[in-house]
C-alpha cells in the first residue's frame, strides 16, 4: 500500500497539467474565435467600403440602385461592426473603432454630396447643350469670330477646362448661360473637396490595423501559452524526478534495513544458541533474558524480569568485584570477568561474563547487555584438582 | 461646323446604364410577417389616444399618402410636411423628406414615437399588444423562438413586421415598366417623347433608379428660390451643415399621378404645375407648354398595380 503513495504526487502533477492545459486551451479557442470574427468582418467591411468608393467614383457608369443599396448596407454593416468591436475588451480596438466611426459619419455626407453635386453638374451641362442652338439662333448680331469664341467657351466649360464667365453682350440667354457655367464651376469645386474628403477618411488603414492587431494578439496568445506550458512541463518534470528520487531512496533504505535486520537476527540466533544473554537497566534490574539464561539459572522468564541480577549472586563472590564491575560499565567501558553464580536450586555455576553498555540515540548509556559463557565444567575440574593438591599438601 | 462640339456633348447625354429600372414583378417578402405588419399598420392601438394608425395618414389601399396638403397627427396637430407615400418606400435610399434614417425599421420607430405622429412609445404599444391574445398568438406563430417561454412580442419583432409589410407595398407592372421591359409599342408618341424629354431636360439626373427618385438629396430652388413655409429648414435639421438648408430628399415619382398634392410642403395641387415648378426652380429651364404636356403624359404611365397584399381590400 505504502509504495502506491508515491503515485499521488505524480497524479496530482499530471492532473493539474491537464486541467491547466485544457482551461488555457478553451480560453485561447474562445479568444481566437472572437478575433477570427473580427478579422473576417474587417475584411468584409473593407471590401464593402472599397466597393462603395468605387461606385461613388464611377457614378455616371454604374447602376444607381446598386449605389443606393450599397450605401444602405455599408451604413448598417459599419454600425454592427463597430458594436462587435466595442464589445471586445481591447483598448487598441476601441480607439481604432472610434476613428472608424467618426470617419464613417463624415463619409456618409460626402457620398450624398457627391451624388447631389454630380446631378447638378449634369443638369447644368445638359442645359448648356440643349440651349447651345438657341445662342446661335438668336445671336445674328454676333460676328463669326465671336460665335466661334462662344462655342469654344461653352465647350471648355462643359469639359471643366474653363473657369470664368462668358462675357459677350447682346447674347440672349447670356445670364442663364453664365448661371449654369458658375454652377458647373462651383459644384466641380465642391466635388473636388468631397473627393479630398474621401481620401482623408479612408477607413482601410484602420481596418488594416485592426486585422494586424488580431494577428498579433493571436500570436501573443499562442507564445504566452507555449511559455507557460513549457515552464509547467519543466516544473512538473523536476517534481516527478524529485518524487522518483525520494521513492528510490526509500526503497533502497528499506531493503538495506531489511538486510541488516536479517543479519542481526542471525547473530542474535547464534548468540542465543551459544551464550547466556541478559539485559538490564541502569539500576541492574533484568529487562531481558534468553532461554539459555532460564535453563542455567532454573528460573522462569517471568520470575526474572524486573528482578535485580543479585538473584543469581553467589555469596562467595567478593563485594569488591561488583564495585569494580559497576565502576567499569558506568565508565562506559566493557567489563570482562569470570563470575561464580548460584542457580535457583542452590547449585553453583561459573560464567565467563562480558557486560557491554548500550547507548541510546543521545549517546548516553541506555542499558547493559550481558553475554556469558558457561565455564562451570572447567572450574569444577580446577576446584577438584585444587582440593586434591591441598589435601596432598595437608597430608 | 459644330462637329468638334457635338462629340463631347453627345457623350454627356448618354448613360452607360438605363437610368431607370423597372420594379421587380416578383418581390420577395415574408408573407406571414407582412400580414401581421398589415394588421398593425391599420391598428389604432398604435397611437397615444387610440385615434390614429399608420393608415390614418398613409391611405391604403390608395396612394399610400394623404390627399390633404397636411395630415393631422396626434392631438389633431398639423404636420407641416406633406405625407410621403408608403408605396415602394422600401426601395428608397432613406426615409422622411429630411432623410432621418436609412433603416426602414428605424423609420417605423421614429414614426411611432414622434410627438407629431403616433406620439406613443414602442414600450407602451408592446404592453398593449401583450394584453391581446390574438396578437400574442400571431407573434408566436410568425416569429420562431428558441423556447416556448421566450417573449415573441418584442420591439425587434414589432418593427420588423411593419417593415416587412412596407416591403410588400410595391406597385409593379406600370405602363412604363412594361415599356422598359421591351414593350415599346405600349407608349403613345406623346408618352415616348415625354420620357425622352425627361432624360434630355435633366429630370432624370435626380429622379433615377428603380424608384425614379428617393436616392439622393437636393436643395429646393437651385436656380430660382422656392418659396415655402419658413418653419421648414430641411436636411440641415439632421446634419447641422449650412449647405443642407432647404435640402430635401428627392422623392420617388412612382405613382406620382395619384399622389397629389406635390412637393415636400404640398403647396402644388396639379401634376402639370409640379413639372413647371421643378423645371423652373431645379433646372432653370424656360417653360414650354408642349414639353410639359409630354412629360406629364410620361409621368402618368408611372402608376403601378395595387400591391398583391392589398388586393381584396376595399
XYZ file of C-alpha atoms in Angstrom:
709
model
C 0.000 0.000 0.000
C 2.682 2.451 1.007
C 4.536 2.181 -2.239
C 1.478 3.414 -4.149
C 1.542 6.612 -2.100
C 4.353 7.841 -4.278
C 1.870 7.828 -7.196
C -0.211 10.579 -5.550
C 2.154 13.494 -6.234
C 2.667 12.150 -9.739
C -1.077 12.005 -10.331
C -1.569 15.479 -8.881
C 1.113 16.911 -11.142
C -0.270 15.179 -14.236
C -3.851 16.150 -13.406
C -3.015 19.796 -12.809
C -1.053 19.968 -16.046
C -4.020 18.513 -17.918
C -6.556 20.803 -16.222
C -4.437 23.866 -16.798
C -3.809 22.962 -20.404
C -7.490 22.301 -21.128
C -8.578 25.538 -19.469
C -5.971 27.587 -21.232
C -6.818 25.886 -24.497
C -10.513 26.725 -24.119
C -9.658 30.302 -23.255
C -7.449 30.596 -26.310
C -10.005 28.934 -28.562
C -12.638 31.432 -27.403
C -10.358 34.420 -27.878
C -9.258 33.075 -31.248
C -12.870 32.649 -32.288
C -13.656 36.254 -31.388
C -10.520 37.532 -33.108
C -11.313 35.492 -36.206
C -14.765 37.057 -36.388
C -13.211 40.499 -36.107
C -10.637 39.655 -38.754
C -13.274 38.363 -41.165
C -15.748 41.184 -40.591
C -12.908 43.711 -41.006
C -12.061 42.151 -44.362
C -15.735 42.204 -45.310
C -16.180 45.838 -44.267
C -13.021 46.804 -46.159
C -14.386 45.064 -49.250
C -17.772 46.790 -48.906
C -16.108 50.135 -48.283
C -13.817 49.869 -51.316
C -16.723 48.723 -53.473
C -18.792 51.698 -52.365
C -15.937 54.101 -53.044
C -15.609 52.566 -56.499
C -19.348 53.051 -57.121
C -19.246 56.649 -55.879
C -16.222 57.453 -58.019
C -17.934 55.982 -61.068
C -21.455 57.287 -60.517
C -22.011 58.015 -64.201
C -21.364 54.493 -65.371
C -22.763 52.264 -62.621
C -26.286 51.197 -61.761
C -27.766 53.826 -59.444
C -29.808 51.267 -57.476
C -26.601 49.413 -56.734
C -25.177 52.626 -55.239
C -28.305 53.176 -53.110
C -28.273 49.587 -51.894
C -24.540 49.648 -51.227
C -24.825 52.858 -49.178
C -27.579 51.362 -47.005
C -25.695 48.102 -46.494
C -22.395 49.839 -45.750
C -24.066 52.011 -43.125
C -25.812 49.159 -41.315
C -22.788 46.841 -41.582
C -20.487 49.540 -40.182
C -22.884 50.061 -37.264
C -22.980 46.350 -36.423
C -19.219 46.025 -36.940
C -18.459 48.836 -34.502
C -20.812 47.306 -31.938
C -18.961 43.990 -32.217
C -15.577 45.664 -31.812
C -16.643 47.752 -28.846
C -17.967 44.621 -27.166
C -14.413 43.238 -27.240
C -12.199 44.110 -24.344
C -9.250 45.590 -26.209
C -8.189 49.197 -25.675
C -6.480 49.397 -29.071
C -9.531 48.141 -30.968
C -11.708 50.591 -29.087
C -9.617 53.589 -30.153
C -9.480 52.381 -33.779
C -13.240 51.846 -33.769
C -13.678 55.412 -32.595
C -11.714 56.699 -35.589
C -13.677 54.488 -37.979
C -16.927 55.767 -36.513
C -16.047 59.432 -36.958
C -14.689 58.849 -40.468
C -17.746 56.854 -41.490
C -20.057 59.577 -40.196
C -18.163 62.181 -42.199
C -18.193 59.982 -45.295
C -21.938 59.354 -45.132
C -22.460 63.030 -46.029
C -19.633 63.007 -48.558
C -21.355 60.239 -50.540
C -24.574 62.262 -50.509
C -22.813 65.439 -51.574
C -21.084 63.741 -54.482
C -24.425 62.427 -55.747
C -26.059 65.825 -55.289
C -23.267 67.785 -56.943
C -22.904 65.323 -59.804
C -26.614 65.617 -60.594
C -26.475 69.416 -60.677
C -23.356 69.454 -62.839
C -25.016 67.042 -65.216
C -28.168 69.123 -65.372
C -26.208 72.295 -65.982
C -24.188 70.718 -68.731
C -27.336 69.350 -70.340
C -28.834 72.816 -70.118
C -25.850 74.225 -71.936
C -26.048 71.548 -74.624
C -29.768 71.959 -75.105
C -29.566 75.701 -75.384
C -26.470 75.991 -77.459
C -28.532 76.033 -80.658
C -30.545 78.866 -79.195
C -27.446 81.035 -78.688
C -26.587 80.640 -82.288
C -30.151 81.108 -83.448
C -30.779 84.299 -81.531
C -27.393 85.932 -81.965
C -27.404 87.075 -85.581
C -25.618 90.179 -84.483
C -22.529 88.203 -83.444
C -19.589 88.103 -85.731
C -18.378 84.734 -86.930
C -15.303 85.154 -84.733
C -17.409 85.784 -81.655
C -19.651 82.839 -82.442
C -16.612 80.600 -82.651
C -15.308 82.063 -79.380
C -18.659 81.407 -77.709
C -18.654 77.809 -78.889
C -15.147 77.418 -77.596
C -16.061 78.795 -74.171
C -19.138 76.643 -73.770
C -17.271 73.516 -74.794
C -14.447 74.349 -72.428
C -16.847 74.969 -69.569
C -18.563 71.662 -70.205
C -15.209 69.879 -70.266
C -14.168 71.547 -66.996
C -11.223 73.300 -68.633
C -12.655 76.826 -68.484
C -13.142 78.693 -65.278
C -14.828 82.023 -65.710
C -17.786 83.712 -67.306
C -18.770 84.217 -70.912
C -18.630 87.967 -71.253
C -20.355 88.743 -74.511
C -23.032 91.370 -74.673
C -26.288 91.133 -76.533
C -26.428 87.413 -76.373
C -29.838 86.069 -75.472
C -29.647 83.627 -72.552
C -26.209 85.017 -71.614
C -27.274 85.378 -67.998
C -28.725 81.907 -67.891
C -25.641 80.525 -69.623
C -23.405 82.235 -67.098
C -25.533 80.987 -64.244
C -25.047 77.449 -65.478
C -21.324 77.905 -66.018
C -20.968 79.282 -62.494
C -22.980 76.345 -61.217
C -20.750 73.861 -63.027
C -17.609 75.507 -61.689
C -18.755 75.810 -58.085
C -20.092 72.266 -57.997
C -16.878 70.975 -59.538
C -15.010 72.686 -56.694
C -17.352 71.163 -54.186
C -16.833 67.751 -55.825
C -13.063 68.150 -55.596
C -13.441 68.839 -51.876
C -15.630 65.782 -51.497
C -13.092 63.558 -53.236
C -10.428 65.018 -50.991
C -12.599 64.029 -48.022
C -12.980 60.547 -49.483
C -9.229 60.126 -49.399
C -8.801 61.692 -45.975
C -11.445 59.499 -44.437
C -10.358 56.233 -45.997
C -11.000 53.667 -43.264
C -8.859 50.984 -44.954
C -5.840 51.976 -42.848
C -7.728 51.482 -39.566
C -9.283 48.238 -40.786
C -5.841 47.011 -41.744
C -4.556 47.967 -38.290
C -7.381 46.000 -36.718
C -6.582 42.946 -38.851
C -2.895 43.237 -37.914
C -3.885 43.569 -34.270
C -5.895 40.354 -34.419
C -2.885 38.528 -35.901
C -0.536 39.933 -33.274
C -2.885 39.178 -30.409
C -3.384 35.610 -31.588
C 0.382 35.193 -31.911
C 0.957 36.627 -28.426
C -1.685 34.388 -27.020
C -0.012 31.346 -28.502
C 3.516 32.236 -27.387
C 2.269 33.097 -23.945
C 0.667 29.712 -23.559
C 3.656 27.970 -25.076
C 5.889 29.561 -22.437
C 3.519 28.682 -19.646
C 3.195 25.115 -20.883
C 6.975 24.848 -21.233
C 7.529 26.124 -17.696
C 4.858 23.828 -16.436
C 6.398 20.826 -18.151
C 9.877 21.598 -16.822
C 8.470 22.200 -13.349
C 6.432 19.037 -13.343
C 9.355 17.010 -14.682
C 11.524 18.277 -11.826
C 8.820 17.454 -9.306
C 8.463 13.990 -10.792
C 12.228 13.389 -10.743
C 12.389 14.522 -7.122
C 9.498 12.240 -6.193
C 11.115 9.335 -8.000
C 14.436 10.020 -6.231
C 12.715 10.031 -2.873
C 10.932 6.851 -3.777
C 14.154 5.163 -4.867
C 15.879 6.226 -1.646
C 13.023 4.994 0.458
C 13.011 1.661 -1.315
C 16.814 1.392 -1.008
C 16.885 2.102 2.716
C 14.013 -0.276 3.244
C 15.979 -3.046 1.527
C 19.114 -2.177 3.463
C 17.408 -2.206 6.824
C 15.714 -5.489 5.964
C 19.110 -6.959 5.117
C 20.579 -5.640 8.345
C 17.666 -6.987 10.291
C 18.213 -10.386 8.741
C 21.909 -10.353 9.514
C 21.200 -9.168 13.006
C 18.682 -11.869 13.703
C 21.295 -14.427 12.502
C 23.741 -13.025 15.011
C 21.145 -12.976 17.738
C 20.257 -16.536 16.934
C 23.899 -17.593 17.082
C 24.339 -15.739 20.305
C 21.213 -17.224 21.818
C 22.378 -20.708 20.882
C 25.830 -20.272 22.392
C 25.563 -17.774 25.220
C 23.557 -16.810 28.235
C 22.246 -13.367 27.391
C 20.520 -10.835 29.521
C 19.875 -7.141 29.522
C 19.432 -4.843 32.439
C 18.535 -1.237 33.064
C 20.835 1.265 34.627
C 19.943 0.031 38.171
C 20.789 -3.560 37.278
C 17.209 -4.781 37.015
C 16.719 -7.515 34.458
C 14.842 -6.397 31.368
C 15.576 -9.337 29.078
C 16.802 -12.896 29.342
C 17.239 -15.568 26.702
C 16.156 -19.205 27.030
C 19.644 -20.304 27.991
C 19.621 -17.929 30.957
C 16.417 -19.532 32.176
C 17.830 -23.057 31.633
C 21.062 -22.391 33.511
C 19.508 -20.498 36.436
C 16.378 -22.627 36.706
C 14.116 -19.571 36.959
C 11.328 -18.846 34.530
C 11.446 -15.665 32.478
C 8.531 -14.220 34.479
C 10.441 -14.749 37.730
C 13.482 -12.965 36.364
C 12.186 -9.869 34.532
C 12.216 -6.836 36.801
C 14.382 -8.508 39.432
C 17.929 -7.476 40.261
C 20.827 -9.528 38.933
C 21.564 -10.196 42.623
C 19.103 -13.061 42.325
C 21.904 -15.233 40.902
C 24.638 -13.792 43.099
C 26.786 -16.279 44.979
C 27.846 -15.291 48.494
C 31.438 -16.382 47.671
C 31.860 -13.504 45.275
C 33.623 -10.597 46.969
C 31.869 -7.228 47.288
C 34.818 -5.509 45.644
C 34.390 -7.346 42.418
C 30.904 -5.918 41.892
C 32.127 -2.483 42.800
C 34.811 -2.814 40.101
C 32.195 -4.178 37.668
C 29.841 -1.179 38.125
C 32.702 1.273 38.003
C 33.809 -0.208 34.693
C 30.471 -0.237 32.911
C 29.287 3.066 34.324
C 32.543 4.436 32.975
C 31.348 3.266 29.604
C 33.878 0.504 29.331
C 33.317 -3.177 28.722
C 33.636 -5.446 31.773
C 35.141 -8.885 31.428
C 35.481 -11.434 34.099
C 34.548 -14.881 35.417
C 31.791 -14.871 37.972
C 30.528 -17.602 40.246
C 26.753 -17.665 40.333
C 24.048 -19.520 42.163
C 21.125 -21.150 40.446
C 17.583 -21.433 41.833
C 18.257 -24.912 43.253
C 21.381 -23.619 45.025
C 23.801 -25.269 42.588
C 26.773 -23.279 41.531
C 27.765 -22.298 38.016
C 30.568 -20.261 36.630
C 30.202 -17.894 33.743
C 32.724 -16.037 31.671
C 30.953 -12.696 31.540
C 31.131 -9.737 29.197
C 28.989 -6.703 30.054
C 28.600 -4.076 27.351
C 26.985 -0.713 27.903
C 24.424 0.036 25.171
C 23.924 3.611 24.100
C 20.756 5.416 23.268
C 20.385 7.876 20.385
C 21.524 10.674 22.708
C 24.854 8.882 23.238
C 24.120 8.171 26.875
C 24.110 4.642 28.326
C 20.640 3.228 27.939
C 21.069 -0.312 29.219
C 23.577 -3.052 29.716
C 23.914 -6.224 27.731
C 25.478 -9.188 29.408
C 26.817 -12.127 27.417
C 28.025 -15.109 29.414
C 29.571 -18.427 28.602
C 29.123 -21.301 30.969
C 32.597 -22.349 32.205
C 31.344 -24.413 35.186
C 32.869 -27.669 33.999
C 36.248 -26.142 33.662
C 36.077 -24.630 37.165
C 34.787 -27.840 38.782
C 37.782 -29.737 37.444
C 40.011 -26.959 38.632
C 38.403 -26.965 42.110
C 38.754 -30.758 42.365
C 42.464 -30.736 41.460
C 42.996 -27.834 43.832
C 41.306 -29.788 46.672
C 43.453 -32.810 45.841
C 46.604 -30.732 45.822
C 45.691 -29.049 49.096
C 44.765 -32.491 50.559
C 48.082 -33.906 49.451
C 49.879 -30.996 50.874
C 47.869 -31.373 54.096
C 48.768 -34.973 54.221
C -19.046 73.363 -88.357
C -20.155 72.273 -84.862
C -18.814 68.762 -85.146
C -15.977 69.293 -82.704
C -18.583 70.278 -80.149
C -21.039 67.518 -80.718
C -18.722 64.709 -79.757
C -18.316 65.665 -76.056
C -21.869 66.973 -75.901
C -23.473 63.830 -77.201
C -21.477 61.665 -74.848
C -22.914 63.582 -71.892
C -26.488 62.760 -72.735
C -25.693 59.087 -72.890
C -25.934 56.918 -69.831
C -23.840 53.806 -69.678
C -26.798 52.161 -67.992
C -30.526 52.701 -68.382
C -31.102 55.395 -65.718
C -34.380 53.846 -64.565
C -35.019 50.186 -63.810
C -38.436 48.522 -63.634
C -39.881 47.300 -60.324
C -39.435 43.581 -59.946
C -42.782 41.859 -60.515
C -41.719 39.162 -58.088
C -40.774 40.954 -54.895
C -39.551 38.767 -52.095
C -41.011 39.229 -48.631
C -42.174 37.047 -45.745
C -45.929 36.798 -46.221
C -46.771 35.856 -42.625
C -44.722 38.721 -41.199
C -46.175 41.169 -43.746
C -49.738 40.115 -42.896
C -49.018 40.713 -39.206
C -47.446 44.057 -40.157
C -50.561 44.904 -42.166
C -52.742 44.277 -39.142
C -50.513 46.547 -37.058
C -50.469 49.178 -39.795
C -54.240 49.566 -39.557
C -54.414 49.241 -35.759
C -55.301 52.411 -33.857
C -53.888 50.860 -30.681
C -50.534 52.030 -32.030
C -51.197 55.658 -31.075
C -51.292 57.668 -27.874
C -55.065 58.007 -27.585
C -56.252 55.157 -29.806
C -57.428 57.538 -32.529
C -54.647 57.109 -35.101
C -52.988 54.320 -37.009
C -50.292 54.404 -39.691
C -53.134 54.197 -42.200
C -54.682 57.429 -40.868
C -52.173 59.385 -42.939
C -50.955 56.687 -45.329
C -54.232 55.694 -47.004
C -54.330 52.085 -48.122
C -55.452 50.763 -50.462
C -54.968 54.032 -52.252
C -51.994 56.265 -52.819
C -50.219 55.367 -49.568
C -50.297 59.057 -48.676
C -52.814 61.755 -47.766
C -54.931 63.650 -50.280
C -54.730 66.660 -47.983
C -51.815 69.076 -48.068
C -51.040 68.443 -44.417
C -52.135 65.482 -42.341
C -53.360 65.821 -38.790
C -51.292 63.973 -36.265
C -51.559 63.336 -32.544
C -53.936 65.710 -30.673
C -55.133 66.978 -34.066
C -51.806 68.792 -34.545
C -50.933 69.803 -38.108
C -47.865 68.112 -39.571
C -46.285 70.812 -41.717
C -44.854 68.447 -44.262
C -46.734 66.601 -46.975
C -47.200 62.929 -46.162
C -44.993 60.894 -48.495
C -46.430 57.684 -49.903
C -45.520 54.344 -48.332
C -45.909 52.692 -51.737
C -42.467 51.466 -52.898
C -40.863 53.282 -49.959
C -38.721 50.246 -49.077
C -36.714 50.925 -52.246
C -35.860 54.469 -51.185
C -32.311 55.207 -50.072
C -33.535 56.946 -46.928
C -36.750 57.800 -45.098
C -38.572 61.084 -44.378
C -38.089 64.204 -46.506
C -35.120 65.203 -44.316
C -33.572 61.718 -44.546
C -33.820 60.973 -40.823
C -32.659 57.374 -41.327
C -31.619 54.811 -43.917
C -33.015 51.924 -41.851
C -36.635 51.014 -42.592
C -37.181 49.622 -39.075
C -35.800 52.805 -37.539
C -38.295 54.705 -39.720
C -41.158 52.747 -38.131
C -39.819 53.540 -34.660
C -39.422 57.248 -35.414
C -42.989 57.494 -36.752
C -44.371 55.735 -33.687
C -42.501 57.913 -31.213
C -42.690 61.266 -32.993
C -44.853 63.622 -30.883
C -46.409 64.904 -34.104
C -47.237 61.474 -35.479
C -48.406 58.481 -33.404
C -46.988 60.123 -30.270
C -46.558 56.975 -28.197
C -43.692 54.649 -27.316
C -42.755 51.235 -28.617
C -42.788 50.055 -24.999
C -46.409 51.067 -24.336
C -47.518 49.540 -27.653
C -45.818 46.272 -26.671
C -47.636 46.327 -23.331
C -50.960 46.770 -25.106
C -50.193 44.039 -27.644
C -49.214 41.618 -24.889
C -52.719 42.001 -23.428
C -54.231 40.799 -26.680
C -54.492 37.039 -27.041
C -54.904 37.402 -30.779
C -51.682 39.381 -31.211
C -49.774 37.109 -28.867
C -50.788 34.103 -30.941
C -49.967 35.911 -34.186
C -46.489 36.907 -32.958
C -45.916 33.402 -31.598
C -46.680 31.801 -34.957
C -44.778 34.278 -37.100
C -41.609 34.562 -35.060
C -39.780 31.361 -34.173
C -38.282 31.440 -30.735
C -35.653 29.357 -29.019
C -38.179 28.084 -26.490
C -41.834 28.475 -25.588
C -41.230 30.803 -22.683
C -39.351 33.391 -24.721
C -41.404 36.536 -25.367
C -42.364 36.946 -29.030
C -43.972 40.378 -28.698
C -40.751 42.370 -28.788
C -39.620 45.706 -30.169
C -37.495 43.982 -32.794
C -40.456 41.877 -33.978
C -42.944 44.756 -33.932
C -40.724 46.958 -36.109
C -39.782 44.001 -38.298
C -43.393 43.077 -39.029
C -44.382 46.598 -40.054
C -41.198 46.970 -42.111
C -41.996 43.683 -43.841
C -45.473 45.000 -44.727
C -43.861 48.110 -46.176
C -41.612 45.910 -48.295
C -44.720 44.223 -49.667
C -46.166 47.585 -50.775
C -44.568 47.647 -54.167
C -46.557 48.572 -57.257
C -45.208 46.601 -60.204
C -46.197 46.467 -63.881
C -46.821 50.131 -64.531
C -47.155 51.038 -68.205
C -43.624 52.447 -68.026
C -42.203 49.261 -66.505
C -43.747 47.290 -69.367
C -42.172 49.779 -71.789
C -38.785 49.339 -70.083
C -39.101 45.557 -70.320
C -39.273 45.888 -74.096
C -42.938 46.507 -74.899
C -42.118 49.867 -76.501
C -45.333 49.923 -78.530
C -47.351 50.351 -75.349
C -46.324 54.035 -75.181
C -48.173 56.683 -77.159
C -45.991 59.033 -79.176
C -46.570 61.737 -76.574
C -45.521 59.465 -73.697
C -42.401 58.279 -75.523
C -41.397 61.847 -76.314
C -42.142 62.748 -72.724
C -39.720 60.088 -71.489
C -37.043 61.306 -73.912
C -37.522 64.863 -72.666
C -37.498 63.641 -69.053
C -33.980 62.457 -69.799
C -32.791 65.218 -72.087
C -34.063 68.055 -69.885
C -32.156 66.652 -66.927
C -35.074 65.474 -64.739
C -33.540 62.025 -64.739
C -30.317 63.293 -63.150
C -32.111 63.269 -59.807
C -35.143 61.098 -60.495
C -33.455 57.830 -61.377
C -33.099 54.257 -60.218
C -35.912 51.843 -59.576
C -37.977 54.403 -57.668
C -37.312 57.231 -60.143
C -36.026 59.237 -57.166
C -35.645 58.580 -53.461
C -31.904 58.034 -53.604
C -30.378 61.496 -53.190
C -30.844 64.934 -51.667
C -31.232 68.247 -53.482
C -31.818 71.812 -52.488
C -35.318 73.095 -53.255
C -34.673 76.019 -55.583
C -31.311 75.557 -57.241
C -31.714 78.134 -59.987
C -34.535 80.295 -58.615
C -35.550 80.321 -54.969
C -38.513 78.191 -53.968
C -40.879 79.938 -51.599
C -42.025 77.647 -48.846
C -43.180 77.693 -45.250
C -40.298 79.151 -43.315
C -40.740 76.678 -40.467
C -39.153 74.011 -42.622
C -35.387 74.022 -42.842
C -34.819 70.647 -44.447
C -31.910 68.310 -44.014
C -29.903 70.869 -42.012
C -32.041 69.745 -39.021
C -30.349 66.343 -39.275
C -26.824 67.185 -40.450
C -26.234 70.650 -38.974
C -24.436 71.613 -42.154
C -25.064 75.002 -43.819
C -25.227 73.504 -47.268
C -28.196 71.374 -46.204
C -30.530 74.348 -45.637
C -33.704 73.732 -47.717
C -32.262 70.443 -48.867
C -34.752 67.552 -49.098
C -34.765 64.009 -50.305
C -35.613 63.780 -53.993
C -38.950 61.931 -53.824
C -39.898 58.920 -55.875
C -42.021 59.632 -58.943
C -43.650 56.202 -58.851
C -47.461 56.613 -58.744
C -46.933 60.379 -58.987
C -50.225 60.902 -60.838
C -52.216 59.712 -57.807
C -50.168 61.300 -55.013
C -51.191 64.960 -55.292
C -50.623 67.409 -53.680
C -46.975 67.791 -54.575
C -43.651 68.912 -53.089
C -42.499 68.412 -49.501
C -44.796 71.207 -48.397
C -47.704 70.043 -50.577
C -48.242 73.515 -51.984
C -48.761 72.415 -55.618
C -52.025 70.745 -56.469
C -51.607 69.606 -60.041
C -49.018 67.465 -61.753
C -48.647 69.999 -64.550
C -47.795 72.779 -62.131
C -45.401 70.472 -60.323
C -43.472 69.811 -63.541
C -43.496 73.525 -64.298
C -42.187 74.360 -60.851
C -39.436 71.773 -60.993
C -38.235 72.879 -64.402
C -38.096 76.466 -63.254
C -36.535 76.035 -59.808
C -34.385 72.966 -60.253
C -33.311 73.044 -63.893
C -33.536 76.704 -64.814
C -35.456 75.822 -67.947
C -37.889 78.245 -69.515
C -41.288 76.706 -69.549
C -42.612 75.241 -72.715
C -46.212 74.055 -72.521
C -45.724 71.363 -75.153
C -42.813 69.774 -73.311
C -44.702 69.969 -70.021
C -47.667 68.164 -71.567
C -45.396 65.461 -72.928
C -43.587 64.963 -69.639
C -46.916 64.859 -67.795
C -48.123 62.166 -70.174
C -44.993 60.177 -69.385
C -45.405 60.630 -65.605
C -48.948 59.312 -65.822
C -47.523 55.982 -67.026
C -45.772 55.504 -63.672
C -48.871 54.335 -61.811
C -48.444 50.666 -60.957
C -50.671 47.805 -59.867
C -52.145 47.647 -56.392
C -49.779 45.604 -54.239
C -50.814 41.930 -54.005
C -51.070 42.145 -50.211
C -53.793 44.801 -50.535
C -55.880 43.067 -53.185
C -59.381 42.251 -51.984
C -59.330 45.255 -49.627
C -61.878 47.980 -50.143
